[in-house]
Protein backbone atom coordinates (compact mmCIF):
# COMPACT_ATOMS: atom_id res chain seq x y z
CA MET A 1 79.99 72.50 89.87
CA ILE A 2 78.15 74.45 87.42
CA SER A 3 79.16 72.17 84.85
CA ASP A 4 76.76 69.48 85.77
CA LEU A 5 74.35 72.16 85.43
CA VAL A 6 74.51 73.82 81.76
CA SER A 7 75.25 72.64 78.52
CA VAL A 8 79.73 73.60 77.85
CA PRO A 9 80.54 74.10 73.87
CA TYR A 10 83.01 72.40 73.28
CA ALA A 11 83.22 70.10 76.22
CA ASP A 12 84.31 66.77 74.60
CA ALA A 13 87.94 69.46 74.17
CA MET A 14 87.01 71.63 76.04
CA LEU A 15 86.68 70.23 79.72
CA VAL A 16 89.46 68.33 81.75
CA ALA A 17 88.48 65.46 84.00
CA LEU A 18 89.91 66.61 88.20
CA PRO A 19 92.88 64.23 89.52
CA GLU A 20 91.44 61.67 91.90
CA GLY A 21 92.32 63.59 95.63
CA ILE A 22 92.17 67.48 94.46
CA ASP A 23 88.98 68.71 95.98
CA PRO A 24 86.54 70.64 93.37
CA ALA A 25 86.47 73.96 95.29
CA ALA A 26 90.39 74.57 96.29
CA ALA A 27 90.33 74.12 91.03
CA ALA A 28 87.04 75.94 90.95
CA SER A 29 90.01 78.48 89.15
CA VAL A 30 92.32 76.75 87.27
CA ALA A 31 90.24 77.07 84.53
CA ASP A 32 90.52 80.74 84.44
CA ASN A 33 92.74 83.04 87.04
CA VAL A 34 94.96 80.03 88.10
CA SER A 35 96.43 79.09 84.68
CA ASP A 36 96.57 82.59 83.51
CA GLY A 37 99.33 83.45 86.96
CA TYR A 38 100.49 79.87 85.89
CA ARG A 39 101.07 81.30 82.37
CA SER A 40 102.28 85.00 83.47
CA VAL A 41 105.20 83.07 85.80
CA ALA A 42 105.41 79.39 84.49
CA PRO A 43 107.07 79.42 80.71
CA TYR A 44 110.59 81.63 82.56
CA VAL A 45 110.54 80.15 85.77
CA ASP A 46 114.11 77.45 85.02
CA THR A 47 116.21 79.48 82.89
CA MET A 48 115.53 82.29 84.79
CA LEU A 49 116.74 79.66 87.96
CA GLN A 50 119.94 78.45 85.99
CA ARG A 51 121.21 81.79 85.69
CA ASP A 52 120.84 82.71 89.52
CA SER A 53 119.07 80.43 91.75
CA ASP A 54 118.36 83.38 93.63
CA ALA A 55 116.17 85.63 90.46
CA HIS A 56 114.18 87.80 91.17
CA VAL A 57 110.45 88.15 90.77
CA VAL A 58 108.23 90.74 90.78
CA LEU A 59 104.41 91.10 91.15
CA LEU A 60 102.80 94.61 90.05
CA SER A 61 99.48 94.43 90.85
CA GLU A 62 97.27 97.94 90.91
CA ILE A 63 99.52 100.78 92.17
CA GLY A 64 96.44 103.72 92.19
CA ARG A 65 93.29 102.88 90.35
CA ARG A 66 90.96 100.29 90.64
CA GLU A 67 92.66 97.82 87.50
CA PRO A 68 90.37 95.49 85.86
CA PHE A 69 91.67 92.23 86.49
CA SER A 70 91.82 90.15 89.80
CA SER A 71 93.40 90.66 92.43
CA SER A 72 94.00 87.38 92.84
CA VAL A 73 95.88 86.33 89.42
CA LEU A 74 98.92 87.83 90.61
CA LEU A 75 98.70 85.97 93.44
CA TYR A 76 98.14 82.36 92.77
CA ALA A 77 101.57 83.77 90.29
CA GLY A 78 103.05 83.86 92.87
CA LEU A 79 101.95 80.37 94.77
CA VAL A 80 103.88 79.04 91.08
CA ALA A 81 106.72 80.88 91.37
CA GLN A 82 106.82 79.30 94.85
CA ALA A 83 106.35 76.17 93.61
CA MET A 84 108.44 75.83 90.67
CA GLY A 85 111.34 76.99 93.38
CA VAL A 86 111.94 81.43 93.47
CA ARG A 87 112.25 81.99 96.79
CA ASN A 88 112.34 85.89 96.16
CA ILE A 89 109.38 87.22 95.31
CA HIS A 90 107.75 90.80 96.20
CA PHE A 91 103.83 91.89 95.32
CA VAL A 92 103.30 95.01 94.86
CA ASP A 93 99.74 96.66 95.62
CA HIS A 94 98.75 99.30 97.37
CA ARG A 95 95.84 98.13 99.65
CA ALA A 96 96.84 96.59 102.38
CA HIS A 97 95.14 93.94 103.40
CA LEU A 98 95.91 91.78 100.07
CA ARG A 99 99.68 93.43 100.77
CA ALA A 100 98.89 91.36 103.84
CA GLU A 101 97.51 88.37 102.24
CA ALA A 102 100.39 87.87 99.65
CA GLU A 103 102.21 87.90 102.77
CA ARG A 104 100.01 85.10 104.21
CA LEU A 105 101.36 82.81 101.46
CA GLY A 106 104.85 83.86 102.20
CA MET A 107 105.83 87.29 99.46
CA ASN A 108 107.31 89.98 100.52
CA ALA A 109 104.07 92.28 99.84
CA LEU A 110 105.16 96.45 99.60
CA ALA A 111 103.90 99.63 98.89
CA PRO A 112 105.05 100.99 95.45
CA ASN A 113 106.44 103.93 97.03
CA GLU A 114 108.91 100.63 98.79
CA LEU A 115 109.53 99.35 95.03
CA ARG A 116 112.53 101.92 94.59
CA GLY A 117 114.48 99.98 97.20
CA LEU A 118 114.84 96.53 94.78
CA PRO A 119 117.42 96.16 92.77
CA PRO A 120 115.55 94.91 88.52
CA ALA A 121 114.40 91.02 88.62
CA ALA A 122 114.14 88.45 86.50
CA LEU A 123 110.74 88.69 85.73
CA VAL A 124 108.06 91.29 86.19
CA VAL A 125 104.52 91.26 86.07
CA ASP A 126 102.45 93.38 85.10
CA SER A 127 98.53 93.92 86.63
CA SER A 128 98.94 97.06 86.34
CA ALA A 129 96.49 97.44 83.35
CA THR A 130 98.30 101.28 83.12
CA PRO A 131 100.87 102.86 80.59
CA ALA A 132 102.63 104.26 83.44
CA GLY A 133 102.43 101.02 85.53
CA LEU A 134 104.05 99.28 82.69
CA ARG A 135 106.50 101.73 82.27
CA ARG A 136 107.70 100.77 85.77
CA ALA A 137 107.20 97.48 85.05
CA ILE A 138 109.59 97.31 82.74
CA ARG A 139 111.73 99.90 84.43
CA TYR A 140 112.23 97.03 87.16
CA THR A 141 113.13 94.12 84.61
CA ALA A 142 117.04 92.91 84.88
CA PRO A 143 119.26 93.01 81.44
CA ASP A 144 117.92 89.97 79.66
CA GLY A 145 115.04 89.48 81.88
CA THR A 146 111.30 89.74 80.69
CA CYS A 147 108.23 91.34 81.89
CA THR A 148 105.30 90.30 80.91
CA SER A 149 101.41 91.55 81.26
CA LEU A 150 98.69 90.17 82.46
CA GLY A 151 95.89 92.90 80.30
CA SER A 152 95.62 95.88 78.51
CA ARG A 153 92.30 98.19 78.27
CA ASN A 154 93.80 101.40 76.47
CA ARG A 155 94.50 100.98 73.10
CA SER A 156 97.74 102.61 73.31
CA ALA A 157 100.98 103.32 76.10
CA ARG A 158 104.34 104.77 75.01
CA ILE A 159 107.31 102.32 76.31
CA PRO A 160 111.04 102.73 77.18
CA ALA A 161 112.63 101.20 73.98
CA LEU A 162 115.58 102.88 74.09
CA LEU A 163 115.76 101.80 78.04
CA MET A 164 114.44 97.82 76.82
CA TYR A 165 117.13 97.87 74.13
CA GLY A 166 120.29 98.45 76.29
CA ARG A 167 118.87 95.80 79.06
CA ASN A 168 118.21 93.38 76.28
CA VAL A 169 113.99 92.79 78.42
CA THR A 170 111.68 90.76 76.54
CA TYR A 171 108.04 92.05 77.31
CA ARG A 172 105.07 89.98 75.94
CA LEU A 173 101.26 91.01 76.48
CA ALA A 174 98.67 88.16 75.31
CA ARG A 175 95.17 86.45 76.82
CA SER A 176 95.91 83.17 78.57
CA HIS A 177 95.33 80.27 76.83
CA ALA A 178 94.01 77.80 80.25
CA ARG A 179 93.00 75.07 78.37
CA THR A 180 96.46 74.48 77.75
CA ALA A 181 97.28 75.08 80.67
CA ILE A 182 95.36 73.27 82.90
CA PRO A 183 97.40 70.14 82.47
CA ALA A 184 100.04 71.80 84.53
CA VAL A 185 98.53 73.73 87.47
CA LEU A 186 96.59 70.01 87.78
CA GLU A 187 99.47 67.92 87.46
CA LEU A 188 100.85 70.93 90.46
CA MET A 189 98.05 70.31 92.74
CA ARG A 190 98.92 66.62 92.44
CA GLU A 191 102.27 66.30 93.41
CA GLY A 192 101.30 68.65 96.43
CA LYS A 193 103.39 71.74 95.74
CA LEU A 194 100.67 74.12 94.52
CA GLN A 195 98.01 74.83 97.06
CA PRO A 196 95.32 77.57 95.36
CA GLU A 197 92.87 77.32 98.41
CA ARG A 198 95.09 79.03 100.30
CA VAL A 199 93.76 82.26 97.97
CA THR A 200 89.76 81.13 98.61
CA THR A 201 88.83 83.99 101.45
CA ASP A 202 85.96 82.66 100.84
CA LEU A 203 83.06 79.57 100.70
CA ALA A 204 79.73 79.58 100.18
CA ASP A 205 77.12 77.20 99.04
CA LEU A 206 76.05 77.43 95.67
CA ASP A 207 71.70 78.42 96.93
CA HIS A 208 73.83 80.79 98.37
CA ALA A 209 75.64 82.25 95.72
CA PRO A 210 73.70 86.33 95.80
CA THR A 211 74.71 86.88 98.89
CA ALA A 212 78.03 85.21 98.31
CA ILE A 213 78.64 87.59 95.75
CA ARG A 214 77.73 90.96 97.09
CA GLY A 215 79.88 89.93 100.09
CA HIS A 216 82.82 89.64 98.02
CA LEU A 217 81.47 93.28 96.19
CA THR A 218 81.39 94.59 99.23
CA SER A 219 84.16 93.78 101.15
CA ASP A 220 87.99 93.08 101.56
CA SER A 221 87.58 89.48 100.24
CA THR A 222 90.25 88.19 97.15
CA LYS A 223 88.39 84.87 96.16
CA THR A 224 85.26 83.13 96.55
CA VAL A 225 84.59 80.61 95.71
CA LEU A 226 80.95 78.66 95.19
CA ALA A 227 80.48 74.83 95.55
CA GLU A 228 77.37 72.41 95.76
């Protein structure tokens, strides 16, 4: 792995040993995208399912222009939700190949114009990175529900404050503290409940990194993992 080849700042605190039996390639994104997906759903699922065992989760991905976030994060979020017992997971993206990927992973995939047919969801994860996408995500959040955003590149964005007040919607926008989430993610993997490698579309040797990365950037590949 790359950590064997470079110095790691604050290594005693930041490095986490892989549990026995977990393939390093399967855990390659745990320090970043998998934990980002985990923190977007895991804190809310137990309470949500206690209220309604059939509660819905909406994962709002790219709805127009190209988003700055990895498209894999919401797929990981969906797998985490499945691992924690959520049955109704809707993945929204305008790209057909990503909708097909979400369907393969057991989610209900929708184009953005199909979202209107869904009832408001107890949890909505916004990865659109646009003010319009954020407003749409909030509008599809159910009463007493939660809308959480993976991030934003905008200095400001208008939100439907009156609607949020009337529905008692909680909105969270924050960065991921990946190191904090890693142990819980690895435990789900150790228990066999979470298989992040199902999102991986290409596994390449580290020595072939330039070719693999070029192929990733010029194709519909969702997640490329490099391993020794």
